Amino acid sequence: METSASNLNHLIEKVSSLKSEIQKVIVGQDSIIEEMLIALMAGGHCLLEGVPGLAKTLMVRTMSQALDLSFRRIQFTPDLMPTDIIGTEILEEDHSSGKRFFKFNKGPLFANIILADEVNRTPPKTQSALLEAMQEFEVTYAGQTYPLDRPFFILATQNPIEQAGTYPLPEAQLDRFLLYIKIGYPTAAEEAKILSSTTGAKQAKVNAVIGADEIKQLQKLTREVSISDDLIGYTSELIRATRPDTSTVAFVKEWVRWGAGPRAGQALILTAKARALFKGRYAVTLEDLQAMAYPVLRHRILMNFKADAENVTADDTTSALLKAITRPQNSI
């Protein structure tokens, strides 16, 4: 790798410190925090889903406090328009000459970390504007292109209940999210700790531990993590096995309507590389691929009507695939 070993270890230590800072406020949810940091290192975006009151918004806000980056929160509502998030032109006057001109007033998308709260409550037009910015890292207004700040990290949340008046993201737009993370209820011990720590006068102070240049360096290093040809072949076989027309896995043929596309394989390898680096390793292992398969495939495998009726999920499919696909002989 181009970066010295000492500098690389320093960066990895900072990521570990970043997780510790977030855990000052967020009780439990270790795997959720880890997956969010992996997405940041991989340069992708996250979709967080959980019922109200599970600290989705607090988790993202705390993460932004631990990062020396600009942060904006957008509360998505049914009346939100694309210009409300992208920005708009305003008419100004030069007081010295009296000449009038249009000036682009940047919207909340022009920040490093964006919390897109309840993204499924805004109309498709505004969702599309957000998704375009996620993919292109730029916005266009009145024929002029404006690059977005880098790193650019969107964490969108959605509520799995109260679906009246919502606009579910189409599958093609869901595919733009690197990871789809589901947040569950805390354990009994974690819930007791949450009640104790959040109802007193003492508030934990979160310190910023890593900045934009270091994050961009981590994102570059993530792509330099090595992966063997055997594991690349395993990834390809796993992704192809999600497709009912080419799969040899009986579970897939019975329950799946559409499988994952090539972007899923790219996402799986990239997040496995980020996970390896997060763990202090410079090569991907089979464990990395299998651990990231769930959040990578969760929104890229479409179940059929029979599966929906029987409550068979994409995670069930991923579990069946991980058991069915032959493990590479030289894998760690």
mmCIF file of C-alpha atoms in Angstrom:
data_model
loop_
_atom_site.group_PDB
_atom_site.id
_atom_site.type_symbol
_atom_site.label_atom_id
_atom_site.label_comp_id
_atom_site.label_asym_id
_atom_site.label_seq_id
_atom_site.Cartn_x
_atom_site.Cartn_y
_atom_site.Cartn_z
ATOM 1 C CA MET A 1 0.000 0.000 0.000
ATOM 2 C CA GLU A 2 1.086 3.573 -0.667
ATOM 3 C CA THR A 3 0.444 4.702 2.899
ATOM 4 C CA SER A 4 3.063 3.848 5.512
ATOM 5 C CA ALA A 5 2.252 1.107 7.997
ATOM 6 C CA SER A 6 2.376 3.533 10.944
ATOM 7 C CA ASN A 7 0.006 5.979 9.252
ATOM 8 C CA LEU A 8 -2.335 3.149 8.287
ATOM 9 C CA ASN A 9 -2.447 1.849 11.858
ATOM 10 C CA HIS A 10 -3.112 5.400 13.053
ATOM 11 C CA LEU A 11 -6.096 5.691 10.700
ATOM 12 C CA ILE A 12 -7.510 2.329 11.829
ATOM 13 C CA GLU A 13 -7.144 3.389 15.466
ATOM 14 C CA LYS A 14 -9.106 6.540 14.672
ATOM 15 C CA VAL A 15 -11.958 4.462 13.242
ATOM 16 C CA SER A 16 -11.993 2.424 16.448
ATOM 17 C CA SER A 17 -12.033 5.665 18.452
ATOM 18 C CA LEU A 18 -14.897 6.887 16.276
ATOM 19 C CA LYS A 19 -16.961 3.855 17.241
ATOM 20 C CA SER A 20 -16.127 4.415 20.923
ATOM 21 C CA GLU A 21 -17.273 8.042 20.729
ATOM 22 C CA ILE A 22 -20.611 7.004 19.225
ATOM 23 C CA GLN A 23 -21.045 4.379 21.950
ATOM 24 C CA LYS A 24 -20.830 7.107 24.584
ATOM 25 C CA VAL A 25 -24.389 7.990 23.597
ATOM 26 C CA ILE A 26 -25.751 4.926 21.782
ATOM 27 C CA VAL A 27 -26.268 1.873 23.974
ATOM 28 C CA GLY A 28 -25.854 -1.474 22.204
ATOM 29 C CA GLN A 29 -26.397 -1.605 18.432
ATOM 30 C CA ASP A 30 -22.718 -2.527 17.958
ATOM 31 C CA SER A 31 -23.261 -4.238 14.613
ATOM 32 C CA ILE A 32 -25.401 -1.327 13.368
ATOM 33 C CA ILE A 33 -22.719 1.227 14.213
ATOM 34 C CA GLU A 34 -20.072 -0.973 12.613
ATOM 35 C CA GLU A 35 -22.073 -1.303 9.381
ATOM 36 C CA MET A 36 -22.592 2.466 9.204
ATOM 37 C CA LEU A 37 -18.844 3.046 9.572
ATOM 38 C CA ILE A 38 -18.120 0.377 6.956
ATOM 39 C CA ALA A 39 -20.436 2.172 4.510
ATOM 40 C CA LEU A 40 -18.616 5.444 5.223
ATOM 41 C CA MET A 41 -15.234 3.798 4.590
ATOM 42 C CA ALA A 42 -16.548 2.221 1.382
ATOM 43 C CA GLY A 43 -17.845 5.574 0.134
ATOM 44 C CA GLY A 44 -21.484 4.473 -0.106
ATOM 45 C CA HIS A 45 -24.796 5.406 1.500
ATOM 46 C CA CYS A 46 -27.039 3.672 4.050
ATOM 47 C CA LEU A 47 -30.756 3.108 4.415
ATOM 48 C CA LEU A 48 -31.740 2.592 8.061
ATOM 49 C CA GLU A 49 -35.072 1.006 8.917
ATOM 50 C CA GLY A 50 -36.598 0.644 12.349
ATOM 51 C CA VAL A 51 -39.729 1.428 14.316
ATOM 52 C CA PRO A 52 -39.980 4.801 16.092
ATOM 53 C CA GLY A 53 -37.923 5.315 19.233
ATOM 54 C CA LEU A 54 -34.898 3.152 18.351
ATOM 55 C CA ALA A 55 -32.522 6.155 18.177
ATOM 56 C CA LYS A 56 -32.016 6.142 14.408
ATOM 57 C CA THR A 57 -31.832 9.931 14.257
ATOM 58 C CA LEU A 58 -29.761 10.141 17.447
ATOM 59 C CA MET A 59 -27.324 7.556 16.090
ATOM 60 C CA VAL A 60 -26.705 9.546 12.908
ATOM 61 C CA ARG A 61 -26.450 12.857 14.786
ATOM 62 C CA THR A 62 -23.967 11.358 17.253
ATOM 63 C CA MET A 63 -21.913 9.971 14.386
ATOM 64 C CA SER A 64 -21.788 13.428 12.816
ATOM 65 C CA GLN A 65 -20.555 14.894 16.111
ATOM 66 C CA ALA A 66 -17.702 12.356 16.222
ATOM 67 C CA LEU A 67 -16.708 13.350 12.685
ATOM 68 C CA ASP A 68 -15.128 16.727 11.987
ATOM 69 C CA LEU A 69 -17.526 17.232 9.064
ATOM 70 C CA SER A 70 -20.474 19.433 8.160
ATOM 71 C CA PHE A 71 -23.864 17.913 8.955
ATOM 72 C CA ARG A 72 -27.411 18.709 7.854
ATOM 73 C CA ARG A 73 -30.689 17.045 8.759
ATOM 74 C CA ILE A 74 -33.589 17.037 6.310
ATOM 75 C CA GLN A 75 -37.020 16.057 7.622
ATOM 76 C CA PHE A 76 -38.823 14.609 4.622
ATOM 77 C CA THR A 77 -42.509 15.500 4.394
ATOM 78 C CA PRO A 78 -45.200 15.114 1.689
ATOM 79 C CA ASP A 79 -44.896 18.780 0.675
ATOM 80 C CA LEU A 80 -41.088 18.829 0.317
ATOM 81 C CA MET A 81 -39.924 19.865 -3.168
ATOM 82 C CA PRO A 82 -36.581 19.141 -4.931
ATOM 83 C CA THR A 83 -35.519 22.783 -4.615
ATOM 84 C CA ASP A 84 -35.980 22.518 -0.831
ATOM 85 C CA ILE A 85 -33.037 20.102 -0.667
ATOM 86 C CA ILE A 86 -30.974 21.095 -3.720
ATOM 87 C CA GLY A 87 -31.281 24.860 -3.471
ATOM 88 C CA THR A 88 -32.722 27.604 -5.652
ATOM 89 C CA GLU A 89 -31.758 30.797 -7.410
ATOM 90 C CA ILE A 90 -32.532 34.120 -5.790
ATOM 91 C CA LEU A 91 -32.554 37.558 -7.405
ATOM 92 C CA GLU A 92 -29.913 39.893 -5.975
ATOM 93 C CA GLU A 93 -28.858 43.431 -6.772
ATOM 94 C CA ASP A 94 -25.356 44.876 -6.961
ATOM 95 C CA HIS A 95 -25.699 48.036 -4.887
ATOM 96 C CA SER A 96 -22.754 49.748 -6.563
ATOM 97 C CA SER A 97 -24.012 49.326 -10.135
ATOM 98 C CA GLY A 98 -27.703 48.653 -9.570
ATOM 99 C CA LYS A 99 -27.440 45.567 -11.805
ATOM 100 C CA ARG A 100 -29.608 42.608 -10.889
ATOM 101 C CA PHE A 101 -28.494 39.008 -11.183
ATOM 102 C CA PHE A 102 -29.474 35.503 -10.102
ATOM 103 C CA LYS A 103 -27.415 33.777 -7.426
ATOM 104 C CA PHE A 104 -27.680 30.079 -6.579
ATOM 105 C CA ASN A 105 -28.510 29.581 -2.908
ATOM 106 C CA LYS A 106 -27.273 26.114 -1.912
ATOM 107 C CA GLY A 107 -29.664 23.773 -0.124
ATOM 108 C CA PRO A 108 -29.032 21.354 2.745
ATOM 109 C CA LEU A 109 -27.578 18.714 0.393
ATOM 110 C CA PHE A 110 -24.353 20.734 0.375
ATOM 111 C CA ALA A 111 -22.853 19.108 3.468
ATOM 112 C CA ASN A 112 -20.653 16.094 4.173
ATOM 113 C CA ILE A 113 -23.181 14.074 6.174
ATOM 114 C CA ILE A 114 -26.883 14.220 5.371
ATOM 115 C CA LEU A 115 -29.572 12.708 7.552
ATOM 116 C CA ALA A 116 -32.548 12.104 5.255
ATOM 117 C CA ASP A 117 -35.154 11.474 7.928
ATOM 118 C CA GLU A 118 -38.196 9.401 6.902
ATOM 119 C CA VAL A 119 -37.252 9.390 3.230
ATOM 120 C CA ASN A 120 -40.355 7.372 2.341
ATOM 121 C CA ARG A 121 -42.666 10.238 3.388
ATOM 122 C CA THR A 122 -41.718 12.551 0.527
ATOM 123 C CA PRO A 123 -42.978 12.334 -3.084
ATOM 124 C CA PRO A 124 -40.998 10.495 -5.809
ATOM 125 C CA LYS A 125 -39.853 13.778 -7.419
ATOM 126 C CA THR A 126 -37.941 14.788 -4.287
ATOM 127 C CA GLN A 127 -36.719 11.237 -3.665
ATOM 128 C CA SER A 128 -35.314 11.172 -7.208
ATOM 129 C CA ALA A 129 -33.459 14.447 -6.621
ATOM 130 C CA LEU A 130 -31.847 12.940 -3.535
ATOM 131 C CA LEU A 131 -30.962 9.693 -5.309
ATOM 132 C CA GLU A 132 -29.447 11.578 -8.251
ATOM 133 C CA ALA A 133 -27.180 13.501 -5.892
ATOM 134 C CA MET A 134 -26.184 10.233 -4.187
ATOM 135 C CA GLN A 135 -25.144 8.673 -7.470
ATOM 136 C CA GLU A 136 -23.567 11.622 -9.300
ATOM 137 C CA PHE A 137 -22.127 13.572 -6.321
ATOM 138 C CA GLU A 138 -23.359 16.738 -7.997
ATOM 139 C CA VAL A 139 -26.583 18.627 -8.642
ATOM 140 C CA THR A 140 -27.725 20.561 -11.694
ATOM 141 C CA TYR A 141 -29.874 23.675 -11.516
ATOM 142 C CA ALA A 142 -30.767 25.965 -14.436
ATOM 143 C CA GLY A 143 -28.199 24.230 -16.638
ATOM 144 C CA GLN A 144 -25.357 24.773 -14.165
ATOM 145 C CA THR A 145 -23.659 21.848 -12.398
ATOM 146 C CA TYR A 146 -22.588 22.205 -8.767
ATOM 147 C CA PRO A 147 -20.281 19.569 -7.232
ATOM 148 C CA LEU A 148 -21.184 18.331 -3.766
ATOM 149 C CA ASP A 149 -18.792 18.369 -0.844
ATOM 150 C CA ARG A 150 -16.652 15.263 -0.372
ATOM 151 C CA PRO A 151 -16.824 13.008 1.514
ATOM 152 C CA PHE A 152 -20.566 12.870 0.865
ATOM 153 C CA PHE A 153 -22.454 10.405 3.044
ATOM 154 C CA ILE A 154 -26.231 10.034 3.146
ATOM 155 C CA LEU A 155 -27.991 8.135 5.903
ATOM 156 C CA ALA A 156 -31.676 7.811 5.079
ATOM 157 C CA THR A 157 -34.186 6.479 7.586
ATOM 158 C CA GLN A 158 -37.597 4.973 7.082
ATOM 159 C CA ASN A 159 -40.312 3.603 9.311
ATOM 160 C CA PRO A 160 -41.588 0.071 8.518
ATOM 161 C CA ILE A 161 -44.995 0.807 10.048
ATOM 162 C CA GLU A 162 -47.585 3.546 9.426
ATOM 163 C CA GLN A 163 -47.402 3.108 5.655
ATOM 164 C CA ALA A 164 -50.458 5.299 4.968
ATOM 165 C CA GLY A 165 -49.379 8.405 3.073
ATOM 166 C CA THR A 166 -45.895 7.129 2.284
ATOM 167 C CA TYR A 167 -44.058 6.691 -1.019
ATOM 168 C CA PRO A 168 -42.005 3.466 -0.921
ATOM 169 C CA LEU A 169 -38.701 3.741 -2.766
ATOM 170 C CA PRO A 170 -38.683 1.839 -6.086
ATOM 171 C CA GLU A 171 -36.330 -1.128 -6.286
ATOM 172 C CA ALA A 172 -34.060 0.668 -8.773
ATOM 173 C CA GLN A 173 -33.592 3.523 -6.291
ATOM 174 C CA LEU A 174 -33.140 1.182 -3.327
ATOM 175 C CA ASP A 175 -30.254 -0.366 -5.265
ATOM 176 C CA ARG A 176 -28.400 2.953 -5.018
ATOM 177 C CA PHE A 177 -27.953 2.430 -1.284
ATOM 178 C CA LEU A 178 -24.813 0.472 -0.507
ATOM 179 C CA LEU A 179 -26.308 -1.081 2.641
ATOM 180 C CA TYR A 180 -29.829 -1.619 3.946
ATOM 181 C CA ILE A 181 -29.576 -1.790 7.731
ATOM 182 C CA LYS A 182 -32.435 -2.957 9.917
ATOM 183 C CA ILE A 183 -32.492 -1.823 13.546
ATOM 184 C CA GLY A 184 -34.157 -4.084 16.068
ATOM 185 C CA TYR A 185 -35.278 -3.625 19.664
ATOM 186 C CA PRO A 186 -32.582 -3.548 22.387
ATOM 187 C CA THR A 187 -32.041 -6.395 24.832
ATOM 188 C CA ALA A 188 -33.458 -6.160 28.362
ATOM 189 C CA ALA A 189 -30.065 -5.146 29.791
ATOM 190 C CA GLU A 190 -29.511 -2.553 27.062
ATOM 191 C CA GLU A 191 -32.972 -1.088 27.541
ATOM 192 C CA ALA A 192 -32.410 -0.719 31.287
ATOM 193 C CA LYS A 193 -29.126 1.077 30.588
ATOM 194 C CA ILE A 194 -30.857 3.352 28.040
ATOM 195 C CA LEU A 195 -33.519 4.324 30.582
ATOM 196 C CA SER A 196 -30.869 5.034 33.203
ATOM 197 C CA SER A 197 -28.521 7.050 30.979
ATOM 198 C CA THR A 198 -31.124 9.182 29.170
ATOM 199 C CA THR A 199 -33.302 10.323 32.075
ATOM 200 C CA GLY A 200 -30.636 11.915 34.243
ATOM 201 C CA ALA A 201 -28.917 15.289 34.192
ATOM 202 C CA LYS A 202 -25.536 14.037 32.994
ATOM 203 C CA GLN A 203 -24.974 14.215 29.231
ATOM 204 C CA ALA A 204 -22.129 12.440 27.454
ATOM 205 C CA LYS A 205 -19.806 14.692 25.448
ATOM 206 C CA VAL A 206 -18.893 13.413 21.984
ATOM 207 C CA ASN A 207 -15.539 14.537 20.599
ATOM 208 C CA ALA A 208 -14.644 14.828 16.916
ATOM 209 C CA VAL A 209 -11.876 12.313 16.223
ATOM 210 C CA ILE A 210 -11.453 12.214 12.441
ATOM 211 C CA GLY A 211 -11.685 14.744 9.630
ATOM 212 C CA ALA A 212 -12.514 14.899 5.935
ATOM 213 C CA ASP A 213 -8.988 14.331 4.592
ATOM 214 C CA GLU A 214 -8.508 11.250 6.766
ATOM 215 C CA ILE A 215 -11.865 9.817 5.718
ATOM 216 C CA LYS A 216 -11.006 10.316 2.041
ATOM 217 C CA GLN A 217 -7.703 8.591 2.709
ATOM 218 C CA LEU A 218 -9.519 5.684 4.369
ATOM 219 C CA GLN A 219 -11.869 5.408 1.409
ATOM 220 C CA LYS A 220 -8.879 5.210 -0.929
ATOM 221 C CA LEU A 221 -7.161 2.609 1.272
ATOM 222 C CA THR A 222 -10.325 0.506 1.395
ATOM 223 C CA ARG A 223 -10.086 -0.085 -2.345
ATOM 224 C CA GLU A 224 -6.452 -1.151 -1.973
ATOM 225 C CA VAL A 225 -7.295 -4.004 0.424
ATOM 226 C CA SER A 226 -6.531 -7.278 -1.349
ATOM 227 C CA ILE A 227 -8.995 -10.052 -2.150
ATOM 228 C CA SER A 228 -8.115 -13.441 -3.639
ATOM 229 C CA ASP A 229 -9.413 -14.690 -6.974
ATOM 230 C CA ASP A 230 -11.113 -17.557 -5.125
ATOM 231 C CA LEU A 231 -13.162 -15.113 -3.032
ATOM 232 C CA ILE A 232 -14.033 -13.022 -6.086
ATOM 233 C CA GLY A 233 -15.257 -16.225 -7.742
ATOM 234 C CA TYR A 234 -17.234 -17.078 -4.589
ATOM 235 C CA THR A 235 -18.850 -13.620 -4.640
ATOM 236 C CA SER A 236 -19.819 -13.997 -8.287
ATOM 237 C CA GLU A 237 -21.303 -17.431 -7.638
ATOM 238 C CA LEU A 238 -23.232 -16.132 -4.634
ATOM 239 C CA ILE A 239 -24.747 -13.197 -6.550
ATOM 240 C CA ARG A 240 -25.633 -15.299 -9.591
ATOM 241 C CA ALA A 241 -27.303 -17.849 -7.321
ATOM 242 C CA THR A 242 -29.821 -15.191 -6.202
ATOM 243 C CA ARG A 243 -31.397 -15.196 -9.694
ATOM 244 C CA PRO A 244 -34.188 -17.773 -10.098
ATOM 245 C CA ASP A 245 -33.565 -18.328 -13.814
ATOM 246 C CA THR A 246 -29.892 -19.306 -13.345
ATOM 247 C CA SER A 247 -29.811 -20.479 -9.711
ATOM 248 C CA THR A 248 -29.356 -24.109 -8.741
ATOM 249 C CA VAL A 249 -30.554 -23.418 -5.192
ATOM 250 C CA ALA A 250 -34.075 -24.808 -4.658
ATOM 251 C CA PHE A 251 -34.890 -22.173 -2.011
ATOM 252 C CA VAL A 252 -34.299 -19.378 -4.531
ATOM 253 C CA LYS A 253 -36.402 -20.988 -7.244
ATOM 254 C CA GLU A 254 -39.304 -21.385 -4.817
ATOM 255 C CA TRP A 255 -39.333 -18.023 -3.057
ATOM 256 C CA VAL A 256 -37.481 -15.403 -5.137
ATOM 257 C CA ARG A 257 -38.985 -13.312 -7.956
ATOM 258 C CA TRP A 258 -35.909 -11.311 -8.989
ATOM 259 C CA GLY A 259 -32.289 -11.697 -7.948
ATOM 260 C CA ALA A 260 -29.475 -9.225 -7.378
ATOM 261 C CA GLY A 261 -27.593 -7.503 -10.205
ATOM 262 C CA PRO A 262 -23.842 -6.988 -10.694
ATOM 263 C CA ARG A 263 -23.902 -3.884 -8.454
ATOM 264 C CA ALA A 264 -24.592 -6.237 -5.529
ATOM 265 C CA GLY A 265 -21.309 -8.049 -6.169
ATOM 266 C CA GLN A 266 -19.439 -4.761 -6.321
ATOM 267 C CA ALA A 267 -21.058 -3.644 -3.068
ATOM 268 C CA LEU A 268 -20.281 -6.952 -1.356
ATOM 269 C CA ILE A 269 -16.591 -6.899 -2.252
ATOM 270 C CA LEU A 270 -16.186 -3.211 -1.400
ATOM 271 C CA THR A 271 -17.888 -3.493 1.999
ATOM 272 C CA ALA A 272 -15.954 -6.702 2.758
ATOM 273 C CA LYS A 273 -12.752 -4.759 2.076
ATOM 274 C CA ALA A 274 -13.927 -1.973 4.394
ATOM 275 C CA ARG A 275 -14.785 -4.523 7.093
ATOM 276 C CA ALA A 276 -11.364 -6.139 6.795
ATOM 277 C CA LEU A 277 -9.669 -2.750 7.191
ATOM 278 C CA PHE A 278 -11.993 -1.885 10.076
ATOM 279 C CA LYS A 279 -10.812 -5.085 11.796
ATOM 280 C CA GLY A 280 -7.159 -4.214 11.183
ATOM 281 C CA ARG A 281 -6.603 -6.641 8.304
ATOM 282 C CA TYR A 282 -5.345 -5.874 4.808
ATOM 283 C CA ALA A 283 -6.953 -8.826 3.032
ATOM 284 C CA VAL A 284 -10.577 -9.936 2.739
ATOM 285 C CA THR A 285 -11.630 -13.211 4.337
ATOM 286 C CA LEU A 286 -14.678 -15.383 3.737
ATOM 287 C CA GLU A 287 -16.076 -14.168 7.066
ATOM 288 C CA ASP A 288 -16.055 -10.578 5.766
ATOM 289 C CA LEU A 289 -18.078 -11.527 2.702
ATOM 290 C CA GLN A 290 -20.573 -13.601 4.657
ATOM 291 C CA ALA A 291 -21.047 -10.911 7.319
ATOM 292 C CA MET A 292 -21.763 -8.194 4.742
ATOM 293 C CA ALA A 293 -24.007 -10.377 2.550
ATOM 294 C CA TYR A 294 -27.103 -9.604 4.637
ATOM 295 C CA PRO A 295 -27.129 -5.764 4.476
ATOM 296 C CA VAL A 296 -25.907 -5.860 0.864
ATOM 297 C CA LEU A 297 -28.553 -8.296 -0.441
ATOM 298 C CA ARG A 298 -31.480 -7.322 1.815
ATOM 299 C CA HIS A 299 -32.848 -4.740 -0.647
ATOM 300 C CA ARG A 300 -31.584 -6.365 -3.826
ATOM 301 C CA ILE A 301 -33.458 -9.686 -3.630
ATOM 302 C CA LEU A 302 -37.160 -9.384 -4.463
ATOM 303 C CA MET A 303 -39.340 -12.064 -2.939
ATOM 304 C CA ASN A 304 -42.386 -13.441 -4.758
ATOM 305 C CA PHE A 305 -46.005 -13.278 -3.627
ATOM 306 C CA LYS A 306 -45.829 -16.710 -2.018
ATOM 307 C CA ALA A 307 -42.822 -15.613 0.075
ATOM 308 C CA ASP A 308 -44.625 -12.454 1.187
ATOM 309 C CA ALA A 309 -47.636 -14.535 2.214
ATOM 310 C CA GLU A 310 -45.478 -16.972 4.171
ATOM 311 C CA ASN A 311 -43.303 -14.207 5.680
ATOM 312 C CA VAL A 312 -40.148 -15.543 4.006
ATOM 313 C CA THR A 313 -37.632 -12.685 3.788
ATOM 314 C CA ALA A 314 -34.569 -11.762 1.757
ATOM 315 C CA ASP A 315 -32.455 -12.513 4.847
ATOM 316 C CA ASP A 316 -33.830 -16.070 4.818
ATOM 317 C CA THR A 317 -32.706 -16.346 1.204
ATOM 318 C CA THR A 318 -29.237 -15.058 2.065
ATOM 319 C CA SER A 319 -28.942 -17.625 4.877
ATOM 320 C CA ALA A 320 -29.948 -20.421 2.504
ATOM 321 C CA LEU A 321 -27.451 -19.240 -0.104
ATOM 322 C CA LEU A 322 -24.555 -19.026 2.357
ATOM 323 C CA LYS A 323 -25.233 -22.641 3.315
ATOM 324 C CA ALA A 324 -25.657 -23.847 -0.277
ATOM 325 C CA ILE A 325 -22.747 -22.144 -2.044
ATOM 326 C CA THR A 326 -19.529 -24.166 -1.866
ATOM 327 C CA ARG A 327 -16.884 -22.602 0.345
ATOM 328 C CA PRO A 328 -13.599 -21.803 -1.510
ATOM 329 C CA GLN A 329 -10.919 -24.363 -0.676
ATOM 330 C CA ASN A 330 -8.236 -21.744 0.040
ATOM 331 C CA SER A 331 -10.498 -19.390 2.003
ATOM 332 C CA ILE A 332 -9.643 -18.264 5.518
#
